[in-house]
Amino acid sequence: MDRRSILPAALALLFFASTARSSDFDVTKYGASGGAGSDITQGLVGAWKEACAATNASKLLVPAGTYVLREVLLEGPCNSSIEFQVDGTLQAPADPAQIKTDGWVTFQNVDLFTLSGKGTFDGQGKAAWAKNDCTKKKDCAALPTNLRFNFVTNSIVKDITSLDSKYFHVNVLGGKNFTLQHVNIIAPGDSPNTDGIHIGRSNGVNIIDAGIKTGDDCISLGDGSQQINITGVTCGPGHGISVGSLGKYKAEEPVAGIYVKNCTITGTMNGVRIKTWPASPAGHATDMHFEDITLDNVGTPVLIDQQYCPWNQCNAQAPSLIKLSNVSFRRIQGTSSTQVAVKLACSSGCPCDQVEVSDIDITYTGAEGPATSDCSNVKPTLSGKQNPAICANATGSTVAQ
Ligand SMILES: *[C@@H]1O[C@H](CO)[C@@H](O)[C@H](O)[C@H]1NC(C)=O
Ligand SMILES: *[C@@H]1O[C@H](CO)[C@@H](O)[C@H](O)[C@H]1NC(C)=O
Ligand SMILES: *[C@@H]1O[C@H](CO)[C@@H](O)[C@H](O)[C@H]1NC(C)=O
Ligand SMILES: *[C@@H]1O[C@H](CO)[C@@H](O)[C@H](O)[C@H]1NC(C)=O
Ligand SMILES: *[C@@H]1O[C@H](CO)[C@@H](O)[C@H](O)[C@H]1NC(C)=O
Ligand SMILES: *[C@@H]1O[C@H](CO)[C@@H](O)[C@H](O)[C@H]1NC(C)=O
Ligand SMILES: *[C@@H]1O[C@H](CO)[C@@H](O)[C@H](O)[C@H]1NC(C)=O
């Protein structure tokens, strides 16, 4: 054995020693699974069931290679913690009709779960994007999200890649103490409704060091998002990092405690924004803080839009009744691709309260002239650098004279 083969041999030994534990499963060899290139759906479902019943920690593994995975629901509660390590590429059926629910791979009611590995969940979304009719219809045909985490608690998702989802890439619903770390999300900038990570009705979610290139919001925080930390995210192409949209439906839950920090946003339609629908039921969103944001060629980098009404799906005459309060934008710098770099369009029905804008340095180099801001129904507290001048020409009832 020459020196170069000692290390791989030692690693292989370690690998076999660790996979030999009775609570570990190579999903691609489990049950009727057929190894490289095969459909591993049955193997994964069977291995999950056994792992979930085990009273010791278990590990499921998909080694390098490409495998077919049909729609799966991996459910708890389980008797012990489970790690699912994906090093290979899992391919969804390309035809959306082959997925009957709103998720391709759904994890539900699981505690102490880890999804890890350098592998890829390939949603094969291209054919589905052509059928996406959400720009034409209010209630458009449901397409599946690549990865759904429903009521998953005390859990970590790290390193994996979500590619070309048919719809949202990752959806977290009812999560508690849930961390997404160093996750990669990739889809073309023109793929419809491919939001990167959507969070709703969850408390205590961290998104750390994610790289997101997609066709809709890189991150969107829906109703009931509370205590959410987003740090070290790179976003673009996409539509930026958004709170909302809020107020489209009845009985939405409040949003509180959103911290977006140290993010880099490049070539997106918007930067950091809060969006609520006009004519909404009453509600509130509070304690939302955006800081240390670097922008490169971003449309409307700082945006509060309480008249969010894409494709004229609403009564834009009636004001939004979602009250926004305790919002700050601090240390935001870089370049804008539109002249209005800061737009704070708060609701005439319930003006924004306690908005702070501090140390903004955004340049625009278009022919119309330098960057501007545009404000209504808000009287922000200003400090530090202001480029552009913030709310110099604002209107509305609570605006400074
Ligand atoms: C947990 O373990 C118990 C006892 O071994 C077993 O009866 C039960 O089915 C297990 N639970 C799950 C979800 O498999
Ligand atoms: C499960 O855990 C117990 C206690 O930690 C240990 O004695 C036992 O060997 C483990 N069983 C397996 C199958 O790993
Ligand atoms: C949060 O989840 C992590 C990862 O599973 C776990 O180690 C930690 O103990 C949990 N924190 C609390 C407060 O339960
Ligand atoms: C978010 O970050 C803050 C400051 O680092 C920390 O105190 C808080 O616990 C974090 N929240 C979560 C949900 O981990
Ligand atoms: C900011 O985010 C980048 C990733 O975009 C990371 O490399 C860096 O360590 C972060 N800095 C701080 C101070 O967290
Ligand atoms: C605003 O939000 C910050 C951060 O969550 C919080 O510490 C502070 O108490 C809030 N201020 C008010 C007046 O609610
Ligand atoms: C503020 O100025 C901008 C740019 O000069 C302009 O487009 C906008 O309509 C003005 N807003 C108000 C409320 O006058």
Short mmCIF file of C-alpha atoms and ligand atoms in Angstrom, two decimals:
data_model
loop_
_atom_site.label_atom_id
_atom_site.label_comp_id
_atom_site.label_asym_id
_atom_site.label_seq_id
_atom_site.Cartn_x
_atom_site.Cartn_y
_atom_site.Cartn_z
CA MET A 1 0.00 0.00 0.00
CA ASP A 2 1.61 3.31 -1.00
CA ARG A 3 1.29 6.42 1.12
CA ARG A 4 -1.46 7.92 -1.01
CA SER A 5 -3.81 4.99 -0.44
CA ILE A 6 -3.40 4.86 3.33
CA LEU A 7 -5.71 7.78 4.05
CA PRO A 8 -8.60 6.62 1.82
CA ALA A 9 -8.26 3.10 3.24
CA ALA A 10 -8.38 4.42 6.78
CA LEU A 11 -11.41 6.56 5.93
CA ALA A 12 -13.17 3.59 4.34
CA LEU A 13 -12.54 1.55 7.47
CA LEU A 14 -13.96 4.31 9.64
CA PHE A 15 -16.94 4.58 7.32
CA PHE A 16 -17.74 0.87 7.48
CA ALA A 17 -17.17 0.77 11.22
CA SER A 18 -19.68 3.57 11.71
CA THR A 19 -22.28 2.31 9.22
CA ALA A 20 -22.11 -1.14 10.81
CA ARG A 21 -24.03 0.13 13.85
CA SER A 22 -27.40 -1.55 13.79
CA SER A 23 -29.19 1.78 13.88
CA ASP A 24 -27.60 3.04 10.64
CA PHE A 25 -29.20 2.57 7.25
CA ASP A 26 -27.85 2.97 3.74
CA VAL A 27 -31.17 3.88 2.20
CA THR A 28 -30.03 2.89 -1.29
CA LYS A 29 -29.45 -0.70 -0.16
CA TYR A 30 -32.35 -1.00 2.24
CA GLY A 31 -35.13 -3.50 1.53
CA ALA A 32 -35.98 -3.68 -2.15
CA SER A 33 -33.78 -0.71 -3.15
CA GLY A 34 -31.53 -1.50 -6.07
CA GLY A 35 -28.36 0.57 -5.61
CA ALA A 36 -26.95 3.21 -7.96
CA GLY A 37 -29.48 4.98 -10.15
CA SER A 38 -32.50 3.22 -8.65
CA ASP A 39 -35.75 4.50 -7.17
CA ILE A 40 -35.10 4.67 -3.43
CA THR A 41 -38.59 5.69 -2.32
CA GLN A 42 -39.48 2.35 -0.71
CA GLY A 43 -36.02 2.01 0.84
CA LEU A 44 -36.27 5.45 2.42
CA VAL A 45 -39.79 4.90 3.74
CA GLY A 46 -38.81 1.51 5.21
CA ALA A 47 -35.56 2.75 6.74
CA TRP A 48 -37.34 5.81 8.21
CA LYS A 49 -39.95 3.58 9.84
CA GLU A 50 -37.28 1.42 11.44
CA ALA A 51 -35.18 4.43 12.49
CA CYS A 52 -38.25 6.11 13.95
CA ALA A 53 -39.05 3.06 16.06
CA ALA A 54 -35.45 2.65 17.29
CA THR A 55 -34.80 3.73 20.85
CA ASN A 56 -31.22 4.74 19.94
CA ALA A 57 -30.12 7.56 17.68
CA SER A 58 -30.22 6.47 14.04
CA LYS A 59 -28.66 7.64 10.84
CA LEU A 60 -30.02 7.27 7.33
CA LEU A 61 -27.55 7.72 4.49
CA VAL A 62 -27.84 8.32 0.76
CA PRO A 63 -24.29 7.97 -0.59
CA ALA A 64 -22.97 9.84 -3.65
CA GLY A 65 -24.78 8.98 -6.88
CA THR A 66 -28.08 9.92 -8.49
CA TYR A 67 -31.32 8.33 -7.34
CA VAL A 68 -35.01 8.71 -8.10
CA LEU A 69 -37.24 9.71 -5.20
CA ARG A 70 -41.01 9.92 -5.53
CA GLU A 71 -43.25 11.92 -3.16
CA VAL A 72 -42.56 10.97 0.48
CA LEU A 73 -43.96 11.89 3.88
CA LEU A 74 -41.49 11.09 6.69
CA GLU A 75 -43.41 11.38 9.90
CA GLY A 76 -42.84 11.30 13.65
CA PRO A 77 -43.07 11.39 16.52
CA CYS A 78 -40.09 9.06 16.78
CA ASN A 79 -38.52 7.28 19.72
CA SER A 80 -35.10 8.88 19.30
CA SER A 81 -33.14 11.40 17.26
CA ILE A 82 -32.61 10.77 13.54
CA GLU A 83 -29.98 12.12 11.19
CA PHE A 84 -30.61 11.90 7.46
CA GLN A 85 -27.37 12.44 5.55
CA VAL A 86 -27.76 12.97 1.82
CA ASP A 87 -24.54 12.97 -0.17
CA GLY A 88 -26.12 11.96 -3.47
CA THR A 89 -28.57 13.66 -5.81
CA LEU A 90 -32.25 12.87 -5.35
CA GLN A 91 -34.43 13.54 -8.38
CA ALA A 92 -38.14 14.35 -8.14
CA PRO A 93 -40.58 13.23 -10.83
CA ALA A 94 -40.52 15.96 -13.49
CA ASP A 95 -44.29 15.71 -14.04
CA PRO A 96 -46.06 17.67 -11.26
CA ALA A 97 -49.13 15.41 -11.61
CA GLN A 98 -47.07 12.62 -10.05
CA ILE A 99 -46.95 14.54 -6.77
CA LYS A 100 -50.37 14.56 -5.14
CA THR A 101 -49.82 16.92 -2.22
CA ASP A 102 -48.12 20.30 -1.81
CA GLY A 103 -44.74 18.78 -0.94
CA TRP A 104 -42.24 16.49 -2.65
CA VAL A 105 -40.29 15.54 0.52
CA THR A 106 -42.17 16.33 3.75
CA PHE A 107 -40.86 15.88 7.29
CA GLN A 108 -43.64 16.12 9.85
CA ASN A 109 -43.93 16.06 13.66
CA VAL A 110 -40.28 15.20 14.18
CA ASP A 111 -38.14 16.30 17.13
CA LEU A 112 -34.32 16.24 17.30
CA PHE A 113 -33.88 15.76 13.56
CA THR A 114 -30.82 16.55 11.46
CA LEU A 115 -30.79 16.75 7.67
CA SER A 116 -27.19 17.01 6.48
CA GLY A 117 -24.81 16.20 3.66
CA LYS A 118 -23.39 17.64 0.48
CA GLY A 119 -26.20 16.20 -1.64
CA THR A 120 -28.94 17.78 -3.73
CA PHE A 121 -32.73 17.66 -3.77
CA ASP A 122 -33.42 18.21 -7.47
CA GLY A 123 -37.06 19.22 -7.96
CA GLN A 124 -36.76 19.09 -11.79
CA GLY A 125 -39.03 22.12 -11.95
CA LYS A 126 -38.64 23.17 -15.56
CA ALA A 127 -41.77 21.48 -16.94
CA ALA A 128 -43.87 22.64 -13.96
CA TRP A 129 -42.79 26.29 -14.26
CA ALA A 130 -44.41 26.40 -17.71
CA LYS A 131 -47.71 25.29 -16.10
CA ASN A 132 -47.51 27.79 -13.21
CA ASP A 133 -50.55 30.07 -13.60
CA CYS A 134 -50.20 32.12 -10.41
CA THR A 135 -49.77 35.38 -12.29
CA LYS A 136 -53.14 34.84 -13.97
CA LYS A 137 -55.28 33.24 -11.28
CA LYS A 138 -55.87 34.19 -7.67
CA ASP A 139 -56.22 30.55 -6.65
CA CYS A 140 -53.63 28.99 -8.86
CA ALA A 141 -52.89 25.28 -9.24
CA ALA A 142 -50.85 24.01 -6.26
CA LEU A 143 -47.35 22.92 -7.21
CA PRO A 144 -45.15 21.00 -4.78
CA THR A 145 -42.49 22.55 -2.56
CA ASN A 146 -39.18 20.61 -2.59
CA LEU A 147 -38.73 20.30 1.20
CA ARG A 148 -41.45 20.82 3.79
CA PHE A 149 -40.79 20.82 7.52
CA ASN A 150 -44.14 20.73 9.31
CA PHE A 151 -43.97 20.95 13.13
CA VAL A 152 -40.31 19.95 13.21
CA THR A 153 -38.65 21.02 16.47
CA ASN A 154 -35.14 21.24 17.96
CA SER A 155 -33.72 20.36 14.58
CA ILE A 156 -30.98 21.32 12.13
CA VAL A 157 -30.75 21.35 8.35
CA LYS A 158 -27.23 21.89 7.10
CA ASP A 159 -25.18 21.99 3.90
CA ILE A 160 -27.70 20.36 1.54
CA THR A 161 -28.74 21.92 -1.78
CA SER A 162 -32.25 22.46 -3.12
CA LEU A 163 -32.23 22.73 -6.91
CA ASP A 164 -34.95 23.76 -9.38
CA SER A 165 -37.96 23.32 -7.12
CA LYS A 166 -41.32 23.36 -8.89
CA TYR A 167 -42.57 25.92 -6.33
CA PHE A 168 -41.05 27.15 -3.02
CA HIS A 169 -37.79 25.33 -2.22
CA VAL A 170 -38.11 25.07 1.57
CA ASN A 171 -41.18 25.67 3.73
CA VAL A 172 -41.02 25.70 7.54
CA LEU A 173 -44.42 25.55 9.27
CA GLY A 174 -44.89 25.28 13.01
CA GLY A 175 -41.15 25.02 13.63
CA LYS A 176 -39.57 25.64 17.03
CA ASN A 177 -35.82 25.94 17.64
CA PHE A 178 -35.08 25.12 14.02
CA THR A 179 -31.78 26.01 12.33
CA LEU A 180 -30.96 26.09 8.64
CA GLN A 181 -27.20 26.41 8.28
CA HIS A 182 -25.16 26.75 5.10
CA VAL A 183 -28.02 25.61 2.91
CA ASN A 184 -27.76 26.24 -0.86
CA ILE A 185 -30.72 27.09 -3.00
CA ILE A 186 -30.51 27.28 -6.77
CA ALA A 187 -33.05 27.99 -9.51
CA PRO A 188 -33.07 30.36 -12.50
CA GLY A 189 -33.89 34.04 -11.84
CA ASP A 190 -36.97 33.75 -14.06
CA SER A 191 -38.48 30.60 -12.48
CA PRO A 192 -41.94 31.52 -11.05
CA ASN A 193 -42.81 31.34 -7.32
CA THR A 194 -39.58 29.55 -6.41
CA ASP A 195 -39.20 31.31 -3.03
CA GLY A 196 -36.02 30.06 -1.35
CA ILE A 197 -37.04 29.61 2.28
CA HIS A 198 -40.53 30.42 3.54
CA ILE A 199 -41.29 30.44 7.25
CA GLY A 200 -44.73 30.64 8.81
CA ARG A 201 -46.20 30.15 12.29
CA SER A 202 -42.81 29.30 13.74
CA ASN A 203 -40.92 30.47 16.80
CA GLY A 204 -37.12 30.42 17.01
CA VAL A 205 -35.76 29.84 13.51
CA ASN A 206 -32.19 30.64 12.48
CA ILE A 207 -31.07 30.92 8.88
CA ILE A 208 -27.29 31.13 8.88
CA ASP A 209 -24.87 31.46 5.94
CA ALA A 210 -27.35 30.38 3.25
CA GLY A 211 -26.57 30.96 -0.44
CA ILE A 212 -29.80 31.60 -2.34
CA LYS A 213 -30.19 32.17 -6.11
CA THR A 214 -33.79 31.85 -7.22
CA GLY A 215 -36.81 33.31 -9.07
CA ASP A 216 -38.83 34.80 -6.18
CA ASP A 217 -38.10 35.95 -2.61
CA CYS A 218 -34.82 34.49 -1.32
CA ILE A 219 -36.47 34.37 2.10
CA SER A 220 -40.10 35.16 2.91
CA LEU A 221 -41.49 35.33 6.43
CA GLY A 222 -45.21 34.71 6.57
CA ASP A 223 -47.72 35.27 9.34
CA GLY A 224 -46.84 33.95 12.79
CA SER A 225 -43.07 34.21 12.18
CA GLN A 226 -41.55 35.01 15.60
CA GLN A 227 -37.96 35.24 16.80
CA ILE A 228 -36.34 34.65 13.43
CA ASN A 229 -32.59 35.31 12.94
CA ILE A 230 -31.24 35.60 9.42
CA THR A 231 -27.47 36.14 9.21
CA GLY A 232 -24.73 35.79 6.61
CA VAL A 233 -27.14 35.11 3.75
CA THR A 234 -26.18 35.85 0.15
CA CYS A 235 -29.23 36.47 -2.03
CA GLY A 236 -29.56 36.96 -5.78
CA PRO A 237 -30.91 36.57 -8.32
CA GLY A 238 -34.32 36.69 -6.66
CA HIS A 239 -36.73 39.19 -5.15
CA GLY A 240 -34.82 39.89 -1.92
CA ILE A 241 -35.54 39.17 1.75
CA SER A 242 -39.17 39.85 2.72
CA VAL A 243 -41.48 39.96 5.65
CA GLY A 244 -44.85 39.05 4.15
CA SER A 245 -46.85 39.23 2.26
CA LEU A 246 -49.19 39.71 5.21
CA GLY A 247 -52.92 40.39 5.32
CA LYS A 248 -54.11 38.36 2.35
CA TYR A 249 -56.03 35.87 4.50
CA LYS A 250 -58.29 35.96 7.57
CA ALA A 251 -57.02 34.86 11.00
CA GLU A 252 -53.35 35.48 10.32
CA GLU A 253 -51.04 35.44 13.33
CA PRO A 254 -48.79 38.39 14.31
CA VAL A 255 -45.17 38.70 13.26
CA ALA A 256 -42.63 39.70 15.92
CA GLY A 257 -38.87 39.62 16.44
CA ILE A 258 -37.24 39.51 12.99
CA TYR A 259 -33.48 40.14 12.82
CA VAL A 260 -31.82 40.28 9.39
CA LYS A 261 -28.10 40.93 9.74
CA ASN A 262 -24.90 40.78 7.67
CA CYS A 263 -26.52 39.81 4.38
CA THR A 264 -25.35 40.47 0.82
CA ILE A 265 -27.98 41.04 -1.83
CA THR A 266 -27.06 41.11 -5.53
CA GLY A 267 -29.07 41.89 -8.67
CA THR A 268 -32.47 41.31 -7.09
CA MET A 269 -35.85 42.95 -7.75
CA ASN A 270 -35.99 44.27 -4.14
CA GLY A 271 -33.63 44.34 -1.19
CA VAL A 272 -35.13 44.12 2.30
CA ARG A 273 -38.87 44.70 2.42
CA ILE A 274 -42.06 44.39 4.40
CA LYS A 275 -45.17 43.85 2.27
CA THR A 276 -48.83 43.85 3.30
CA TRP A 277 -52.00 43.67 1.21
CA PRO A 278 -54.49 46.55 0.99
CA ALA A 279 -58.01 45.89 2.29
CA SER A 280 -56.56 43.44 4.81
CA PRO A 281 -58.07 42.28 8.11
CA ALA A 282 -56.51 43.99 11.15
CA GLY A 283 -53.21 42.58 12.37
CA HIS A 284 -49.74 43.58 13.48
CA ALA A 285 -46.07 43.03 12.80
CA THR A 286 -43.48 44.39 15.19
CA ASP A 287 -39.78 44.38 16.15
CA MET A 288 -38.30 43.92 12.68
CA HIS A 289 -34.66 44.92 12.28
CA PHE A 290 -32.49 44.95 9.17
CA GLU A 291 -28.81 45.79 9.57
CA ASP A 292 -25.38 45.51 7.92
CA ILE A 293 -26.80 44.84 4.48
CA THR A 294 -24.57 45.10 1.41
CA LEU A 295 -26.29 45.75 -1.92
CA ASP A 296 -25.10 45.36 -5.49
CA ASN A 297 -27.45 46.58 -8.22
CA VAL A 298 -30.65 45.99 -6.24
CA GLY A 299 -34.11 47.39 -7.15
CA THR A 300 -35.75 49.43 -4.34
CA PRO A 301 -33.21 48.24 -1.73
CA VAL A 302 -35.25 49.38 1.30
CA LEU A 303 -39.00 48.97 0.99
CA ILE A 304 -42.11 49.05 3.13
CA ASP A 305 -45.01 48.34 0.78
CA GLN A 306 -48.42 48.36 2.42
CA GLN A 307 -50.10 48.41 -0.98
CA TYR A 308 -48.72 45.10 -2.13
CA CYS A 309 -51.13 43.85 -4.76
CA PRO A 310 -49.46 41.82 -7.48
CA TRP A 311 -51.43 41.17 -10.65
CA ASN A 312 -54.31 43.37 -9.40
CA GLN A 313 -55.67 40.63 -7.18
CA CYS A 314 -57.12 43.00 -4.59
CA ASN A 315 -59.13 46.11 -3.81
CA ALA A 316 -56.24 48.55 -3.77
CA GLN A 317 -58.48 51.44 -2.66
CA ALA A 318 -59.01 50.25 0.93
CA PRO A 319 -55.91 50.61 3.16
CA SER A 320 -54.03 47.74 4.74
CA LEU A 321 -54.90 47.32 8.42
CA ILE A 322 -51.68 45.53 9.36
CA LYS A 323 -49.99 47.81 11.89
CA LEU A 324 -46.21 47.95 11.50
CA SER A 325 -44.14 49.12 14.48
CA ASN A 326 -40.59 49.11 15.82
CA VAL A 327 -38.86 48.69 12.47
CA SER A 328 -35.23 49.64 11.86
CA PHE A 329 -32.99 49.82 8.82
CA ARG A 330 -29.36 50.36 9.84
CA ARG A 331 -26.04 50.36 7.99
CA ILE A 332 -27.33 49.56 4.53
CA GLN A 333 -24.96 50.36 1.71
CA GLY A 334 -24.27 49.68 -1.95
CA THR A 335 -25.91 50.33 -5.31
CA SER A 336 -29.51 50.52 -6.44
CA SER A 337 -30.83 49.63 -9.90
CA THR A 338 -33.82 51.97 -9.48
CA GLN A 339 -33.86 55.67 -8.63
CA VAL A 340 -36.16 55.31 -5.62
CA ALA A 341 -33.73 53.53 -3.32
CA VAL A 342 -35.72 53.87 -0.10
CA LYS A 343 -39.49 53.61 -0.23
CA LEU A 344 -41.53 53.63 2.95
CA ALA A 345 -45.15 53.37 1.81
CA CYS A 346 -47.05 52.85 5.05
CA SER A 347 -50.80 52.45 5.35
CA SER A 348 -53.09 55.48 5.41
CA GLY A 349 -55.40 53.38 7.61
CA CYS A 350 -52.76 52.69 10.27
CA PRO A 351 -49.49 54.61 9.80
CA CYS A 352 -46.20 52.94 10.77
CA ASP A 353 -44.87 53.63 14.30
CA GLN A 354 -41.28 53.75 15.60
CA VAL A 355 -39.46 53.42 12.29
CA GLU A 356 -35.73 54.10 12.46
CA VAL A 357 -33.47 54.71 9.48
CA SER A 358 -29.78 55.02 10.22
CA ASP A 359 -26.55 55.08 8.17
CA ILE A 360 -27.86 54.54 4.68
CA ASP A 361 -25.47 54.95 1.76
CA ILE A 362 -27.03 53.83 -1.50
CA THR A 363 -25.98 55.14 -4.90
CA TYR A 364 -27.85 55.14 -8.18
CA THR A 365 -26.14 56.04 -11.43
CA GLY A 366 -29.08 56.20 -13.90
CA ALA A 367 -29.67 59.13 -16.25
CA GLU A 368 -32.58 60.54 -14.17
CA GLY A 369 -30.23 61.70 -11.44
CA PRO A 370 -29.14 60.50 -8.00
CA ALA A 371 -31.03 58.12 -5.70
CA THR A 372 -34.19 59.36 -3.95
CA SER A 373 -36.53 58.24 -1.22
CA ASP A 374 -40.30 58.21 -1.18
CA CYS A 375 -42.34 58.07 2.02
CA SER A 376 -45.96 58.13 3.09
CA ASN A 377 -47.73 57.73 6.43
CA VAL A 378 -44.51 57.38 8.38
CA LYS A 379 -42.32 59.70 10.46
CA PRO A 380 -39.02 57.87 10.83
CA THR A 381 -36.28 58.66 13.32
CA LEU A 382 -33.19 59.46 11.29
CA SER A 383 -29.52 59.27 12.26
CA GLY A 384 -26.09 58.87 10.72
CA LYS A 385 -25.43 59.06 7.02
CA GLN A 386 -28.43 59.60 4.76
CA ASN A 387 -27.75 59.01 1.11
CA PRO A 388 -30.36 59.50 -0.30
CA ALA A 389 -32.00 62.03 2.02
CA ILE A 390 -34.73 60.02 3.74
CA CYS A 391 -38.36 61.14 3.41
CA ALA A 392 -37.40 64.62 2.20
CA ASN A 393 -40.71 64.93 0.32
CA ALA A 394 -42.97 62.73 2.42
CA THR A 395 -46.73 63.07 2.73
CA GLY A 396 -49.27 61.63 5.13
CA SER A 397 -50.73 62.27 8.53
CA THR A 398 -47.81 61.33 10.77
CA VAL A 399 -45.04 62.79 8.70
CA ALA A 400 -42.63 65.46 9.91
CA GLN A 401 -43.33 68.96 8.54
C1 LIG B 1 -41.26 3.33 20.10
O1 LIG B 1 -40.84 2.17 20.82
C2 LIG B 1 -41.91 1.40 21.31
C3 LIG B 1 -41.30 0.31 22.19
O2 LIG B 1 -40.26 -0.33 21.51
C4 LIG B 1 -42.72 0.84 20.15
O3 LIG B 1 -43.80 0.09 20.62
C5 LIG B 1 -43.24 2.02 19.31
O4 LIG B 1 -43.91 1.54 18.16
C6 LIG B 1 -42.09 2.92 18.89
N1 LIG B 1 -42.61 4.12 18.26
C7 LIG B 1 -42.52 4.35 16.94
C8 LIG B 1 -43.05 5.67 16.46
O5 LIG B 1 -42.08 3.56 16.16
C1 LIG B 2 -28.59 1.54 22.42
O1 LIG B 2 -28.18 2.31 23.53
C2 LIG B 2 -27.86 1.53 24.68
C3 LIG B 2 -27.63 2.47 25.87
O2 LIG B 2 -26.96 3.66 25.45
C4 LIG B 2 -26.67 0.67 24.36
O3 LIG B 2 -26.34 -0.14 25.51
C5 LIG B 2 -27.03 -0.26 23.20
O4 LIG B 2 -25.91 -1.02 22.80
C6 LIG B 2 -27.51 0.55 22.00
N1 LIG B 2 -28.03 -0.34 21.00
C7 LIG B 2 -27.74 -0.25 19.72
C8 LIG B 2 -28.40 -1.21 18.81
O5 LIG B 2 -26.99 0.62 19.25
C1 LIG B 3 -32.38 23.44 20.07
O1 LIG B 3 -32.07 22.45 19.13
C2 LIG B 3 -30.74 21.99 19.22
C3 LIG B 3 -30.46 21.07 18.04
O2 LIG B 3 -31.26 19.94 18.05
C4 LIG B 3 -30.51 21.31 20.56
O3 LIG B 3 -29.19 20.88 20.66
C5 LIG B 3 -30.84 22.32 21.66
O4 LIG B 3 -30.75 21.68 22.90
C6 LIG B 3 -32.22 22.90 21.47
N1 LIG B 3 -32.43 23.99 22.42
C7 LIG B 3 -33.40 23.95 23.33
C8 LIG B 3 -33.52 25.17 24.18
O5 LIG B 3 -34.18 23.00 23.43
C1 LIG B 4 -31.02 35.39 17.56
O1 LIG B 4 -29.82 36.07 17.81
C2 LIG B 4 -29.80 36.71 19.08
C3 LIG B 4 -28.54 37.53 19.15
O2 LIG B 4 -27.44 36.83 18.69
C4 LIG B 4 -29.89 35.64 20.17
O3 LIG B 4 -29.91 36.25 21.43
C5 LIG B 4 -31.17 34.85 19.97
O4 LIG B 4 -31.24 33.80 20.90
C6 LIG B 4 -31.22 34.29 18.57
N1 LIG B 4 -32.52 33.68 18.36
C7 LIG B 4 -32.67 32.40 18.09
C8 LIG B 4 -34.05 31.96 17.75
O5 LIG B 4 -31.74 31.61 18.12
C1 LIG B 5 -21.08 37.88 7.33
O1 LIG B 5 -21.53 36.97 6.34
C2 LIG B 5 -20.50 36.36 5.58
C3 LIG B 5 -21.16 35.46 4.56
O2 LIG B 5 -21.85 36.24 3.64
C4 LIG B 5 -19.59 35.58 6.51
O3 LIG B 5 -18.53 35.02 5.75
C5 LIG B 5 -19.04 36.49 7.58
O4 LIG B 5 -18.29 35.74 8.51
C6 LIG B 5 -20.17 37.19 8.33
N1 LIG B 5 -19.64 38.17 9.25
C7 LIG B 5 -20.06 38.29 10.50
C8 LIG B 5 -19.43 39.35 11.30
O5 LIG B 5 -20.92 37.56 10.95
C1 LIG B 6 -38.03 47.04 19.49
O1 LIG B 6 -37.43 45.80 19.14
C2 LIG B 6 -36.29 45.49 19.93
C3 LIG B 6 -35.69 44.22 19.40
O2 LIG B 6 -36.61 43.18 19.40
C4 LIG B 6 -36.68 45.35 21.38
O3 LIG B 6 -35.54 45.06 22.16
C5 LIG B 6 -37.30 46.65 21.85
O4 LIG B 6 -37.75 46.50 23.16
C6 LIG B 6 -38.46 47.03 20.95
N1 LIG B 6 -38.92 48.35 21.31
C7 LIG B 6 -40.16 48.58 21.68
C8 LIG B 6 -40.46 49.99 22.05
O5 LIG B 6 -41.03 47.71 21.71
C1 LIG B 7 -41.01 62.11 -3.84
O1 LIG B 7 -40.00 62.28 -4.83
C2 LIG B 7 -39.93 61.24 -5.76
C3 LIG B 7 -38.70 61.43 -6.64
O2 LIG B 7 -38.40 62.77 -6.81
C4 LIG B 7 -41.20 61.18 -6.57
O3 LIG B 7 -41.16 60.16 -7.51
C5 LIG B 7 -42.35 60.93 -5.60
O4 LIG B 7 -43.58 60.93 -6.29
C6 LIG B 7 -42.36 61.97 -4.50
N1 LIG B 7 -43.32 61.55 -3.49
C7 LIG B 7 -44.24 62.36 -3.03
C8 LIG B 7 -45.13 61.75 -2.01
O5 LIG B 7 -44.36 63.50 -3.39
#
